[in-house]
Coordinates of C-alpha atoms in Angstrom, one line a residue:
S9 CA -10.9 -28.0 23.9
S10 CA -11.4 -26.6 20.3
A11 CA -13.1 -24.2 21.2
A12 CA -12.3 -20.8 21.3
P13 CA -9.6 -19.9 23.9
A14 CA -11.7 -17.5 26.8
A15 CA -9.9 -14.3 27.9
G16 CA -6.5 -14.4 29.0
K17 CA -5.3 -17.5 27.0
L18 CA -2.7 -17.4 24.2
K19 CA -5.0 -15.2 21.3
I20 CA -4.7 -17.6 18.5
G21 CA -3.7 -16.7 15.0
L22 CA -3.0 -17.8 10.8
D23 CA 0.0 -16.1 9.6
H24 CA -1.3 -15.1 5.7
F25 CA 1.9 -17.1 4.8
A26 CA 0.5 -20.7 5.9
V27 CA -1.8 -20.7 3.5
R28 CA -0.2 -18.6 0.3
A29 CA -1.0 -21.6 -2.3
T30 CA -4.1 -20.9 -2.4
G31 CA -3.4 -16.9 -3.6
W32 CA -6.2 -16.2 -1.6
K33 CA -7.4 -12.3 -0.5
A34 CA -7.1 -10.8 2.9
P35 CA -11.1 -11.4 2.3
Q36 CA -11.0 -15.1 1.3
L37 CA -8.2 -15.1 4.6
I38 CA -10.8 -13.4 6.9
E39 CA -13.1 -16.4 5.9
Y40 CA -11.0 -19.0 6.2
A41 CA -9.7 -17.7 9.6
A42 CA -13.1 -17.0 11.2
S43 CA -14.5 -21.0 9.9
L44 CA -11.3 -21.5 12.1
K45 CA -12.4 -19.6 15.6
L46 CA -9.3 -18.1 15.8
D47 CA -8.7 -15.2 17.0
V48 CA -5.3 -13.1 15.0
L49 CA -5.3 -13.7 11.6
F50 CA -2.2 -11.9 10.6
L51 CA -1.5 -10.6 7.1
S52 CA 2.2 -10.3 7.6
E53 CA 3.0 -8.6 3.9
L54 CA 1.5 -6.7 0.8
G55 CA 0.5 -9.5 -1.3
P56 CA -3.6 -10.1 0.4
F57 CA -4.2 -6.5 0.0
E58 CA -5.9 -6.0 -3.4
S59 CA -6.0 -1.7 -2.5
H60 CA -3.5 0.4 0.1
E61 CA -6.4 3.3 0.3
D62 CA -8.3 4.0 3.2
D63 CA -11.3 3.1 2.4
Y64 CA -10.5 -0.9 1.3
L65 CA -8.6 -1.1 5.0
K66 CA -11.5 0.2 6.8
K67 CA -14.3 -2.4 4.9
L68 CA -11.5 -5.3 5.8
K69 CA -11.7 -4.3 9.6
A70 CA -15.9 -4.5 9.7
Q71 CA -15.3 -7.7 8.2
A72 CA -12.9 -9.0 10.8
D73 CA -14.1 -7.6 13.6
A74 CA -17.2 -8.8 12.5
A75 CA -16.0 -12.0 12.3
G76 CA -14.7 -11.4 16.3
L77 CA -10.8 -11.6 14.5
K78 CA -7.9 -9.2 15.1
L79 CA -6.0 -8.2 12.1
Y80 CA -2.3 -7.6 12.2
T81 CA -0.7 -6.3 9.7
G82 CA 2.4 -6.0 8.0
G83 CA 5.4 -5.4 5.1
M84 CA 9.3 -6.9 4.0
S85 CA 12.7 -5.0 3.9
I86 CA 13.4 -1.9 5.2
C87 CA 16.7 -1.9 5.5
K88 CA 18.4 -0.2 1.9
T89 CA 21.7 -2.0 2.0
A90 CA 19.6 -6.0 2.7
R91 CA 19.2 -7.8 -0.4
R92 CA 16.0 -8.4 0.5
Y93 CA 14.8 -4.5 -0.3
K94 CA 13.1 -3.3 -3.0
P95 CA 14.0 0.0 -3.7
E96 CA 10.5 0.9 -6.0
Q97 CA 8.2 0.7 -2.7
G98 CA 10.2 4.2 -2.0
T99 CA 12.6 4.8 1.0
P100 CA 12.6 2.9 3.8
E101 CA 11.1 5.7 5.6
E102 CA 8.1 5.9 3.2
Y103 CA 7.1 2.3 2.9
L104 CA 7.6 2.2 6.7
A105 CA 4.5 5.2 6.9
L106 CA 3.0 3.4 4.5
L107 CA 2.6 -0.1 6.8
I108 CA 2.0 1.9 10.2
R109 CA -0.9 3.8 8.7
M110 CA -2.1 0.3 7.0
A111 CA -2.1 -1.0 10.5
K112 CA -3.1 1.8 11.8
T113 CA -6.7 1.8 9.1
C114 CA -6.8 -2.4 10.0
G115 CA -6.9 -1.9 13.3
S116 CA -3.4 -3.6 13.9
P117 CA -1.1 -3.1 17.3
I118 CA 2.0 -3.1 15.3
A119 CA 3.6 -3.2 11.4
R120 CA 5.9 -5.7 11.2
C121 CA 9.6 -5.2 9.0
I122 CA 12.5 -7.1 8.0
L123 CA 15.9 -6.3 7.9
G124 CA 16.6 -9.3 4.6
D125 CA 18.0 -12.8 4.9
A126 CA 21.4 -15.1 6.0
S127 CA 22.8 -13.5 2.5
D128 CA 23.3 -10.2 4.1
R129 CA 25.9 -11.4 6.8
A130 CA 28.2 -11.6 3.9
S131 CA 27.6 -8.4 2.8
D132 CA 30.2 -5.5 3.3
G133 CA 30.5 -4.3 6.5
G134 CA 28.5 -8.4 7.5
I135 CA 25.0 -8.1 9.9
E136 CA 26.4 -4.8 11.4
R137 CA 25.7 -2.5 9.2
N138 CA 22.7 -3.3 7.9
I139 CA 21.5 -3.8 11.6
E140 CA 22.3 -0.1 11.6
E141 CA 20.2 0.7 8.4
C142 CA 17.4 0.0 10.3
V143 CA 18.4 1.3 13.5
K144 CA 18.0 4.9 11.9
V145 CA 15.5 4.0 9.5
L146 CA 13.5 3.1 12.8
K147 CA 14.4 6.5 14.9
A148 CA 13.5 8.4 12.7
V149 CA 10.1 7.0 12.5
K150 CA 9.7 6.9 16.4
N151 CA 7.2 10.0 16.7
R152 CA 5.2 8.7 13.6
C153 CA 4.6 5.3 15.9
E154 CA 4.1 7.0 19.2
T155 CA 1.8 10.0 17.1
E156 CA -0.3 6.8 15.5
G157 CA 0.0 4.5 18.3
V158 CA 1.4 1.7 16.2
K159 CA 4.8 -0.4 17.5
I160 CA 7.3 -1.6 15.2
S161 CA 7.5 -5.4 14.7
I162 CA 10.5 -6.9 14.1
E163 CA 10.9 -10.0 12.5
N164 CA 14.7 -12.2 12.8
H165 CA 13.6 -13.2 9.2
A166 CA 15.3 -16.5 6.3
G167 CA 18.2 -16.4 9.3
D168 CA 19.4 -13.3 9.5
M169 CA 19.8 -11.9 13.1
R170 CA 20.4 -14.3 15.7
S171 CA 18.0 -13.5 19.1
D172 CA 21.0 -11.2 20.7
E173 CA 21.6 -9.3 17.0
L174 CA 17.7 -8.8 17.1
K175 CA 17.6 -7.4 20.7
M176 CA 20.4 -5.5 20.3
L177 CA 18.9 -3.5 16.9
I178 CA 15.4 -3.5 19.0
E179 CA 17.2 -1.9 22.2
A180 CA 19.4 1.2 19.6
A181 CA 15.8 1.4 17.9
G182 CA 13.8 2.6 20.8
K183 CA 12.1 -0.6 22.8
G184 CA 9.8 2.0 22.9
H185 CA 8.2 1.5 19.7
V186 CA 9.8 -1.4 18.6
G187 CA 9.0 -4.8 19.4
A188 CA 10.2 -7.8 18.2
N189 CA 7.5 -10.5 15.6
I190 CA 9.7 -14.2 16.7
D191 CA 9.7 -16.8 14.4
P192 CA 11.7 -20.4 16.1
G193 CA 12.4 -21.2 12.9
N194 CA 14.1 -19.4 11.4
A195 CA 15.9 -19.4 14.6
V196 CA 17.0 -22.6 13.9
W197 CA 17.9 -21.1 10.3
A198 CA 20.9 -19.4 12.3
M199 CA 21.7 -22.6 14.1
E200 CA 19.5 -21.0 17.4
D201 CA 17.4 -23.5 19.5
P202 CA 14.3 -21.9 19.8
L203 CA 13.3 -22.4 23.8
Q204 CA 17.1 -20.5 23.8
H205 CA 15.9 -17.8 21.8
L206 CA 12.9 -17.2 23.2
E207 CA 14.8 -16.9 26.5
V208 CA 16.9 -14.0 24.9
L209 CA 13.6 -12.7 22.2
G210 CA 10.7 -13.0 24.9
P211 CA 10.9 -9.4 26.6
Y212 CA 9.9 -7.9 22.9
V213 CA 7.9 -9.8 21.3
N214 CA 4.9 -8.2 19.7
C215 CA 3.8 -10.5 17.2
S216 CA 5.3 -14.3 16.3
S217 CA 5.2 -16.2 13.3
V218 CA 5.6 -19.6 14.9
R219 CA 5.5 -23.8 13.4
D220 CA 8.2 -26.4 14.4
S221 CA 11.3 -27.9 13.1
M222 CA 13.3 -31.1 12.5
V223 CA 17.0 -31.0 12.4
W224 CA 19.0 -34.0 12.8
E225 CA 22.9 -34.3 12.7
D226 CA 24.9 -34.5 9.0
E227 CA 28.3 -35.1 7.8
N228 CA 28.6 -31.2 7.6
G229 CA 27.4 -30.0 10.7
A230 CA 22.9 -30.6 10.4
V231 CA 19.9 -30.1 8.3
A232 CA 17.0 -28.5 9.5
Q233 CA 13.4 -29.3 8.0
W234 CA 10.4 -27.0 9.4
T235 CA 7.2 -29.2 10.4
A236 CA 3.9 -28.9 11.9
I237 CA 3.5 -27.8 15.7
G238 CA 3.8 -31.0 17.7
E239 CA 5.4 -32.9 14.5
G240 CA 9.2 -31.4 15.1
L241 CA 11.6 -30.8 18.3
V242 CA 10.8 -27.9 19.9
D243 CA 8.8 -28.6 23.4
F244 CA 5.0 -26.3 21.9
K245 CA 4.1 -26.8 25.6
Q246 CA 7.1 -25.2 27.9
Y247 CA 7.3 -22.7 24.4
A248 CA 3.6 -21.4 24.4
K249 CA 3.8 -21.0 28.5
R250 CA 7.0 -19.5 28.1
Y251 CA 5.7 -17.2 25.7
A252 CA 2.9 -16.3 27.3
E253 CA 4.9 -15.3 30.6
L254 CA 7.1 -13.1 28.6
A255 CA 5.2 -11.5 26.3
P256 CA 1.5 -11.1 27.7
G257 CA -1.1 -10.5 25.0
A258 CA 0.5 -11.5 22.0
P259 CA -0.5 -14.1 19.1
L260 CA 0.6 -17.0 18.5
N261 CA 0.3 -16.4 15.3
I262 CA 1.4 -20.2 12.6
E263 CA 3.8 -19.7 10.6
T264 CA 3.7 -23.5 8.8
I265 CA 6.0 -23.4 5.7
S266 CA 7.2 -27.8 6.2
G267 CA 8.2 -30.1 2.8
F268 CA 11.5 -29.0 2.5
A269 CA 14.3 -29.0 4.3
K270 CA 17.8 -27.0 4.7
P271 CA 21.3 -27.8 4.8
L272 CA 23.3 -25.7 8.2
S273 CA 26.6 -26.4 7.5
F274 CA 29.1 -25.3 10.2
L275 CA 31.6 -27.7 9.9
K276 CA 32.5 -27.0 6.7
P277 CA 35.2 -24.5 6.7
D278 CA 33.8 -21.5 5.6
Y279 CA 30.1 -21.3 6.8
M280 CA 30.8 -19.7 10.2
K281 CA 32.8 -16.5 9.0
P282 CA 29.1 -14.6 8.3
Y283 CA 29.0 -15.3 11.4
P284 CA 32.7 -14.2 13.4
K285 CA 31.2 -13.9 17.5
V286 CA 29.3 -17.5 17.1
G287 CA 31.6 -19.5 19.4
E288 CA 31.4 -23.4 20.5
A289 CA 29.1 -21.8 22.8
G290 CA 26.7 -20.2 20.9
L291 CA 26.3 -23.6 18.8
A292 CA 25.7 -25.7 21.5
G293 CA 21.9 -25.7 21.9
F294 CA 21.8 -25.9 19.1
K295 CA 23.8 -28.9 18.2
A296 CA 22.4 -30.6 21.6
L297 CA 18.9 -30.3 19.3
A298 CA 20.3 -31.8 16.4
K299 CA 21.3 -34.7 18.2
R300 CA 18.0 -35.2 19.6
G301 CA 16.3 -35.8 15.9
H302 CA 15.6 -37.0 12.6
K303 CA 16.0 -37.4 9.2
I304 CA 12.3 -36.9 7.6
E305 CA 11.7 -36.7 4.1
P306 CA 10.4 -33.3 2.2
F307 CA 7.1 -33.3 0.5
K308 CA 6.8 -33.3 -2.6
A309 CA 3.3 -32.6 -5.0
P310 CA 2.9 -35.1 -7.8
D311 CA 3.6 -32.9 -11.1
G312 CA 0.8 -32.6 -13.6
P313 CA -3.5 -30.9 -13.0
G314 CA -2.9 -31.7 -9.8
K315 CA 0.3 -30.2 -8.4
K316 CA -1.4 -26.9 -7.5
D317 CA -4.7 -28.9 -5.3
A318 CA -2.8 -31.0 -4.0
E319 CA 0.0 -27.9 -2.7
I320 CA -3.1 -26.3 -1.0
A321 CA -4.2 -29.7 1.1
F322 CA -0.7 -30.5 2.2
Q323 CA -0.4 -26.4 3.3
K324 CA -4.2 -26.7 5.0
S325 CA -3.1 -29.4 6.5
Q326 CA -0.3 -28.1 8.4
F327 CA -1.6 -24.8 9.3
E328 CA -4.7 -26.7 10.9
K329 CA -2.9 -29.6 12.0
S330 CA -0.6 -26.7 14.0
V331 CA -3.9 -25.7 15.1
K332 CA -5.6 -28.7 16.4
W333 CA -2.4 -29.5 18.3
L334 CA -2.2 -26.0 20.4
R335 CA -6.2 -26.4 21.1
E336 CA -5.3 -29.0 22.9
N337 CA -2.2 -29.6 24.7
V338 CA -1.8 -25.4 25.9

């Protein structure tokens, strides 16, 4: 049914990035999420916030509370050796302190952050060096997390870490105050099958940003394109069932990012260099996924004055289709 889920049911949320073309700020995003009777609004980075001041954040929380929405909040890279890290945001510890304070004021149980992206795998010392940097920072904020009652949620982001690597990071940093923001679309970018990825990370999950994926074989390996839930290869009935079992209480936040294809050319000689520990066995699940898939055409908004409106309409339809599918099938 399309009614809001009952207590104990899987909570469904909007990761604001799903409707990024709107340019909406937090108050408008709260209105939109409320209009769809969602359980959660995940402001996964700082863009939608017009201020970081407590007064502003308290107003947002009051608006969300009145709409029956739980806010989840976050930011970006906390790893100073990663390409995505922005020195202007202060030290990683200062940036995390800001994210923790904002989460606490908004009533978010977590503060989401990332390491970086797939390019960090090819940097000096590989992904391990970047993981070590993250672990140092996360250990440094343990007391703050415990005092404020906020957990950190690290996402597997843009192909940066595979499930075993993020698990290792969380274990080393301390799973008492650090968990995973699981993203099955990014799992595909790291050449993993999303259901296998969930089995590894599920027990650590405290938040999520989910979408479906289509993957197909080509002469260099495979190509992936993200899709609305129900339009890709992931068995989302099974995914949602296992998610609820492995991460009880964590919301399933939809972050549809559809319309473009990404080559995952594992047959090219240099492509696997940044994945020195991923052998044939580590690719088996992903290869099986690609065998089942078929090519789909990318979406392109027509050039001209209506381009922005077409992008907004496409993003909203991908998101709303995903919500409808989950409500009807899970």
